[in-house]
Amino acid sequence: MTTTEPSTGNLLSLQSHILSEESRYPGAAGDFTWIVSAISLAGKAIAHQVRRARLEGVLGEQGATNVQGESQQRMDVIANAILMRCLGSRASIAVVASEEDDQPTILRKGTDGGKYCVLFDPLDGSSTLDTNGAVGTIFSILRNDPLVESAEATVCQVGRRQVAAGYILYGPSTAFVITTGAGVDLFELDPFIGSFILVKRSLRVPSARKVYSVNEAYTSSFPAGYRNYLAWAHANNYSSRYIGSLVADTHRILLNGGVFIYPPTVSHPDGKLRLLYEANPIAMIMEQAGGKSFCGATPTLDVNPRKLHQRVPLVLGSADEVDAVMRHL
Ligand code: AHM
Ligand code: MG
């Protein structure tokens, strides 16, 4: 039976799990549990919308571009609005920042109880939705520094300082993967009871899996090191798996092992993926599961952010498979 807490056979919801995690910290007021519960509520609402998107005629482009010059899908806008509505009422959130919005939104000041910042990509991989592809929400939770003046400066924190991070994958089932800095746990939505139920505690990313995940069509525009790695992988009987949806590719690597690579390219010379709400949360998950993540030569979690929508090149996955890439760079 999959809907039982693996070690005890007991049923444990995401909410109870986070409550018990938070109770380990003396003086914790439960604020963090409220935030995760808002994200899980948004995840359930987005999962529902994703399942009904074609029936409701909300697939396809919105007809607008976001601040990064990318065309927004209608579902990007819907998912963003759902997250904003769910997070907006949580009293301890100071700032929220989304891939879809130019600037972070200040909900309340530190002096009014704003303790945390929540950064997210509401619906990553949304261009695959038209063909029923798996998509996901990625989130990063940071402490709010009340002394920092601008909202953008507040959220530009090094990834190592994340309090928690995770993603929700809307695939054949809805998976919720989270770390609060003490390992990585996997929950699955039981749609009949409306709860995320713990299915795997302390996930470890498997090693020695010869699988890489990269958009190989861009190979000719990759820097030489990445091309050398691919030539080496071809000569060493590697397989290739690429969904084109970061959350789905990450989830496969977390469970099966392998390495995800998004190098700098001619069209994205700094890499395509965004540091603060894509690379950092996924990197925290990978490191907490025993894997690794790098942006160029720097561990992703040590990159100093300069701006909210900063892009980075990314290599992440099983420790040994990441090492194999890094040896070529
Ligand atoms: P998005 O945030 O606009 O959805 O873009 C991010 C997505 C990732 O999910 C995925 O890893 C990558 O873009 C795929 O890019 P490409 O189509 O260039 O391979
Ligand atoms: Mg994205």
XYZ file of C-alpha atoms and ligand atoms in Angstrom:
349
model
C 0.000 0.000 0.000
C 1.557 3.304 -1.051
C -0.510 5.722 1.003
C 1.069 4.802 4.330
C 4.062 6.330 6.075
C 6.746 3.886 4.984
C 8.515 3.177 8.254
C 5.459 2.835 10.491
C 2.552 2.034 8.216
C 0.797 5.170 9.547
C -0.869 7.704 7.309
C 0.970 11.035 7.493
C -0.098 14.173 5.647
C 2.250 16.911 4.459
C 0.706 19.297 6.973
C 1.272 16.984 9.964
C 4.784 16.252 8.752
C 5.711 19.953 8.550
C 4.063 20.629 11.932
C 6.174 17.933 13.559
C 9.327 19.198 11.783
C 8.656 22.736 12.988
C 8.029 21.605 16.567
C 11.694 20.552 16.719
C 12.607 24.244 16.803
C 11.970 25.767 20.243
C 9.816 28.876 20.024
C 8.621 28.193 16.469
C 5.240 29.857 16.045
C 3.894 27.654 13.263
C 4.376 30.376 10.599
C 6.331 28.046 8.396
C 3.610 25.384 8.533
C 1.098 28.008 7.386
C 3.263 28.865 4.383
C 3.732 25.255 3.298
C 0.021 24.697 3.731
C -0.649 27.667 1.396
C 1.699 26.184 -1.201
C 0.028 22.790 -0.894
C -3.412 24.382 -1.276
C -2.175 26.158 -4.406
C -0.729 22.852 -5.658
C -4.097 21.134 -5.329
C -5.874 23.997 -7.100
C -3.281 24.103 -9.913
C -3.396 20.294 -10.294
C -7.161 20.592 -10.731
C -6.812 23.370 -13.329
C -4.077 21.508 -15.223
C -6.326 18.438 -15.499
C -9.215 20.553 -16.831
C -7.199 22.957 -18.993
C -8.200 21.535 -22.366
C -11.828 21.070 -21.345
C -11.967 24.680 -20.216
C -10.146 25.969 -23.294
C -7.292 27.576 -21.371
C -4.351 25.990 -23.178
C -2.099 28.004 -25.497
C -0.529 31.404 -25.348
C -1.896 34.311 -23.371
C -0.805 36.779 -26.030
C 1.579 38.603 -23.701
C 5.245 38.229 -22.848
C 6.685 38.239 -19.355
C 9.542 40.462 -18.195
C 12.001 37.940 -19.615
C 10.594 38.294 -23.112
C 9.016 34.827 -23.051
C 5.494 34.296 -24.248
C 3.180 33.481 -21.359
C 0.837 30.532 -21.545
C -2.698 31.074 -20.267
C -2.030 28.425 -17.642
C 1.085 30.343 -16.456
C -1.145 33.289 -15.643
C -3.794 31.105 -13.958
C -1.222 29.237 -11.839
C 0.434 32.510 -10.852
C -2.902 33.976 -9.739
C -3.696 30.855 -7.688
C -0.362 31.032 -5.857
C -0.789 34.747 -5.191
C -4.279 34.162 -3.751
C -3.112 31.297 -1.533
C 0.020 33.041 -0.248
C -1.522 36.508 0.056
C -3.456 35.700 3.223
C -0.576 34.176 5.199
C 0.406 36.656 7.871
C 4.109 35.806 8.073
C 4.967 36.374 4.401
C 6.815 39.594 3.690
C 7.571 39.270 -0.034
C 6.527 36.997 -2.892
C 8.360 36.848 -6.226
C 7.307 34.972 -9.337
C 8.809 34.127 -12.704
C 5.727 35.736 -14.219
C 6.019 39.133 -12.497
C 8.603 41.831 -13.225
C 9.066 42.813 -9.607
C 8.612 41.094 -6.244
C 5.394 41.955 -4.407
C 5.664 43.273 -0.865
C 2.844 41.822 1.232
C 3.927 43.253 4.567
C 7.006 44.729 6.185
C 9.213 42.930 8.668
C 7.886 45.291 11.342
C 4.354 44.069 10.554
C 5.265 40.404 10.982
C 6.718 39.619 7.549
C 9.224 36.909 8.387
C 9.596 34.994 5.114
C 9.915 35.487 1.354
C 8.451 32.957 -1.082
C 9.845 32.740 -4.610
C 8.289 30.533 -7.272
C 7.949 29.497 -10.853
C 4.188 28.882 -10.942
C 4.089 26.490 -13.899
C 7.457 25.406 -15.171
C 7.572 23.616 -18.518
C 4.170 25.053 -19.459
C 4.937 24.995 -23.184
C 4.589 21.178 -22.995
C 1.015 21.456 -21.664
C -0.570 21.585 -25.129
C 0.620 18.020 -25.639
C -0.367 16.812 -22.172
C 3.216 16.983 -20.869
C 4.106 16.951 -17.168
C 4.612 20.407 -15.645
C 5.444 21.668 -12.182
C 5.541 24.448 -9.602
C 8.957 25.205 -8.081
C 9.301 27.148 -4.804
C 11.990 28.554 -2.562
C 11.425 29.928 0.960
C 13.835 32.482 2.415
C 13.934 34.458 5.630
C 13.038 38.124 5.258
C 15.783 40.480 6.346
C 13.895 43.460 7.799
C 16.969 45.686 7.420
C 17.144 45.334 3.627
C 15.291 48.170 1.925
C 14.282 46.998 -1.545
C 12.178 43.898 -2.184
C 14.523 42.742 -4.959
C 17.542 42.994 -2.639
C 15.609 41.041 0.008
C 15.033 38.066 -2.285
C 18.539 38.124 -3.793
C 19.947 35.746 -1.189
C 22.485 33.024 -1.825
C 20.781 29.620 -2.236
C 22.587 28.179 0.790
C 20.320 30.393 2.941
C 17.077 28.825 1.743
C 14.932 27.729 4.682
C 13.053 25.256 2.519
C 12.587 24.434 -1.131
C 10.691 22.029 -3.305
C 8.451 21.400 -6.229
C 5.057 20.014 -7.134
C 4.938 17.803 -10.217
C 1.641 17.593 -12.097
C 2.059 14.281 -13.894
C -0.014 11.109 -13.917
C -0.085 11.727 -10.153
C 0.615 14.972 -8.284
C 3.879 14.707 -6.345
C 5.071 17.167 -3.672
C 8.803 17.068 -2.959
C 10.170 19.226 -0.144
C 13.277 19.777 1.910
C 13.580 21.881 5.043
C 17.303 21.192 5.223
C 17.023 17.763 6.848
C 16.667 15.449 3.854
C 14.097 15.243 1.081
C 10.603 13.817 1.455
C 8.114 12.815 -1.214
C 4.351 13.169 -0.838
C 1.663 12.188 -3.329
C -1.763 13.776 -3.606
C -4.559 11.369 -2.781
C -7.302 13.080 -4.784
C -10.054 11.256 -2.907
C -9.126 12.638 0.493
C -7.552 15.842 -0.835
C -4.267 15.465 1.064
C -0.631 15.060 0.176
C 0.414 11.802 1.861
C 4.017 10.885 2.720
C 5.228 8.070 0.485
C 9.021 8.291 0.791
C 11.169 9.791 3.519
C 14.826 10.839 3.130
C 15.154 10.258 -0.601
C 18.672 9.592 -1.886
C 19.496 10.210 -5.533
C 20.937 6.948 -6.946
C 24.493 6.962 -8.282
C 26.197 5.206 -11.197
C 23.309 5.704 -13.638
C 24.515 6.388 -17.164
C 21.767 8.781 -18.223
C 22.095 12.420 -19.258
C 19.311 14.918 -19.813
C 20.088 17.809 -22.156
C 18.544 19.495 -25.202
C 21.016 17.895 -27.577
C 19.696 19.860 -30.561
C 21.724 22.848 -29.300
C 25.008 20.898 -29.093
C 26.804 22.940 -31.745
C 26.308 26.092 -29.643
C 27.498 24.548 -26.340
C 30.942 25.537 -25.014
C 33.623 22.931 -25.828
C 33.620 21.298 -22.368
C 29.961 20.296 -22.635
C 30.514 18.975 -26.175
C 33.491 16.964 -24.932
C 31.366 15.502 -22.138
C 28.677 14.443 -24.621
C 31.282 12.805 -26.896
C 32.643 10.969 -23.816
C 29.110 9.919 -22.772
C 28.380 8.617 -26.289
C 31.576 6.583 -26.185
C 30.586 5.178 -22.789
C 27.133 3.844 -23.610
C 25.040 6.544 -21.942
C 21.298 6.887 -22.529
C 19.514 10.158 -23.100
C 16.210 11.211 -21.481
C 14.885 14.758 -21.913
C 11.342 15.880 -21.241
C 11.972 19.619 -21.626
C 10.213 20.286 -18.336
C 12.687 20.848 -15.506
C 10.491 19.501 -12.726
C 9.736 16.297 -14.644
C 13.405 15.802 -15.591
C 14.467 16.517 -11.997
C 11.941 14.075 -10.566
C 13.177 11.297 -12.815
C 16.777 11.995 -11.802
C 15.878 12.179 -8.094
C 14.265 8.740 -8.300
C 16.385 7.024 -10.974
C 19.689 8.930 -11.026
C 21.501 10.625 -13.896
C 22.450 14.191 -14.733
C 20.553 17.239 -16.038
C 22.511 19.785 -18.066
C 21.457 23.185 -19.421
C 24.633 24.845 -20.732
C 25.075 28.392 -22.030
C 23.911 28.559 -25.664
C 23.991 31.190 -28.391
C 20.390 32.205 -27.688
C 20.897 32.006 -23.885
C 24.560 32.906 -23.291
C 24.076 32.948 -19.486
C 22.042 29.732 -19.520
C 18.253 29.589 -19.701
C 17.145 28.601 -16.219
C 16.590 31.164 -13.506
C 18.779 31.064 -10.389
C 16.410 32.121 -7.640
C 13.251 30.132 -8.319
C 14.423 27.293 -10.575
C 18.105 26.422 -10.035
C 18.402 27.150 -6.285
C 15.384 25.168 -5.064
C 16.195 22.189 -7.285
C 19.861 22.393 -6.213
C 18.849 22.319 -2.538
C 16.713 19.241 -3.199
C 19.592 17.531 -5.026
C 22.202 18.333 -2.361
C 19.864 17.257 0.432
C 19.356 13.962 -1.431
C 23.121 13.407 -1.716
C 23.459 14.787 -5.257
C 25.259 17.865 -6.566
C 24.486 21.014 -8.531
C 26.777 23.509 -10.265
C 26.496 26.710 -12.247
C 29.744 26.644 -14.209
C 32.491 25.957 -11.654
C 30.488 27.271 -8.677
C 28.109 25.149 -6.603
C 24.649 26.521 -7.455
C 23.870 27.221 -3.789
C 26.963 29.477 -3.515
C 26.192 31.719 -6.513
C 25.677 35.337 -5.435
C 22.457 36.588 -7.016
C 22.537 40.003 -8.669
C 18.899 40.283 -9.744
C 15.562 38.526 -9.411
C 15.339 36.993 -12.871
C 19.039 36.125 -13.236
C 19.760 33.140 -15.497
C 22.464 30.557 -14.943
C 23.880 27.510 -16.714
C 23.050 24.361 -14.731
C 24.416 20.872 -14.133
C 22.715 18.770 -11.451
C 21.919 15.223 -10.436
C 23.703 12.163 -9.031
C 27.017 13.190 -7.424
C 29.162 10.897 -9.581
C 27.367 11.793 -12.814
C 27.744 15.517 -12.064
C 31.448 14.897 -11.346
C 31.779 13.249 -14.777
C 30.393 16.398 -16.446
C 32.537 18.724 -14.319
C 35.710 16.853 -15.263
C 35.104 17.956 -18.861
C 34.304 21.622 -18.223
P 9.772 27.990 -18.562
O 10.057 28.421 -17.155
O 9.478 29.137 -19.464
O 8.750 26.883 -18.635
O 11.165 27.427 -19.149
C 11.896 26.524 -18.418
C 11.913 25.192 -19.135
C 12.388 24.093 -18.221
O 11.303 23.435 -17.636
C 13.125 23.176 -19.156
O 14.150 22.486 -18.481
C 13.661 24.100 -20.193
O 12.861 25.271 -20.166
C 13.605 23.512 -21.551
O 14.183 24.415 -22.450
P 14.439 23.999 -23.973
O 13.098 23.908 -24.597
O 15.262 25.118 -24.501
O 15.178 22.687 -23.974
Mg 10.392 27.923 -15.505
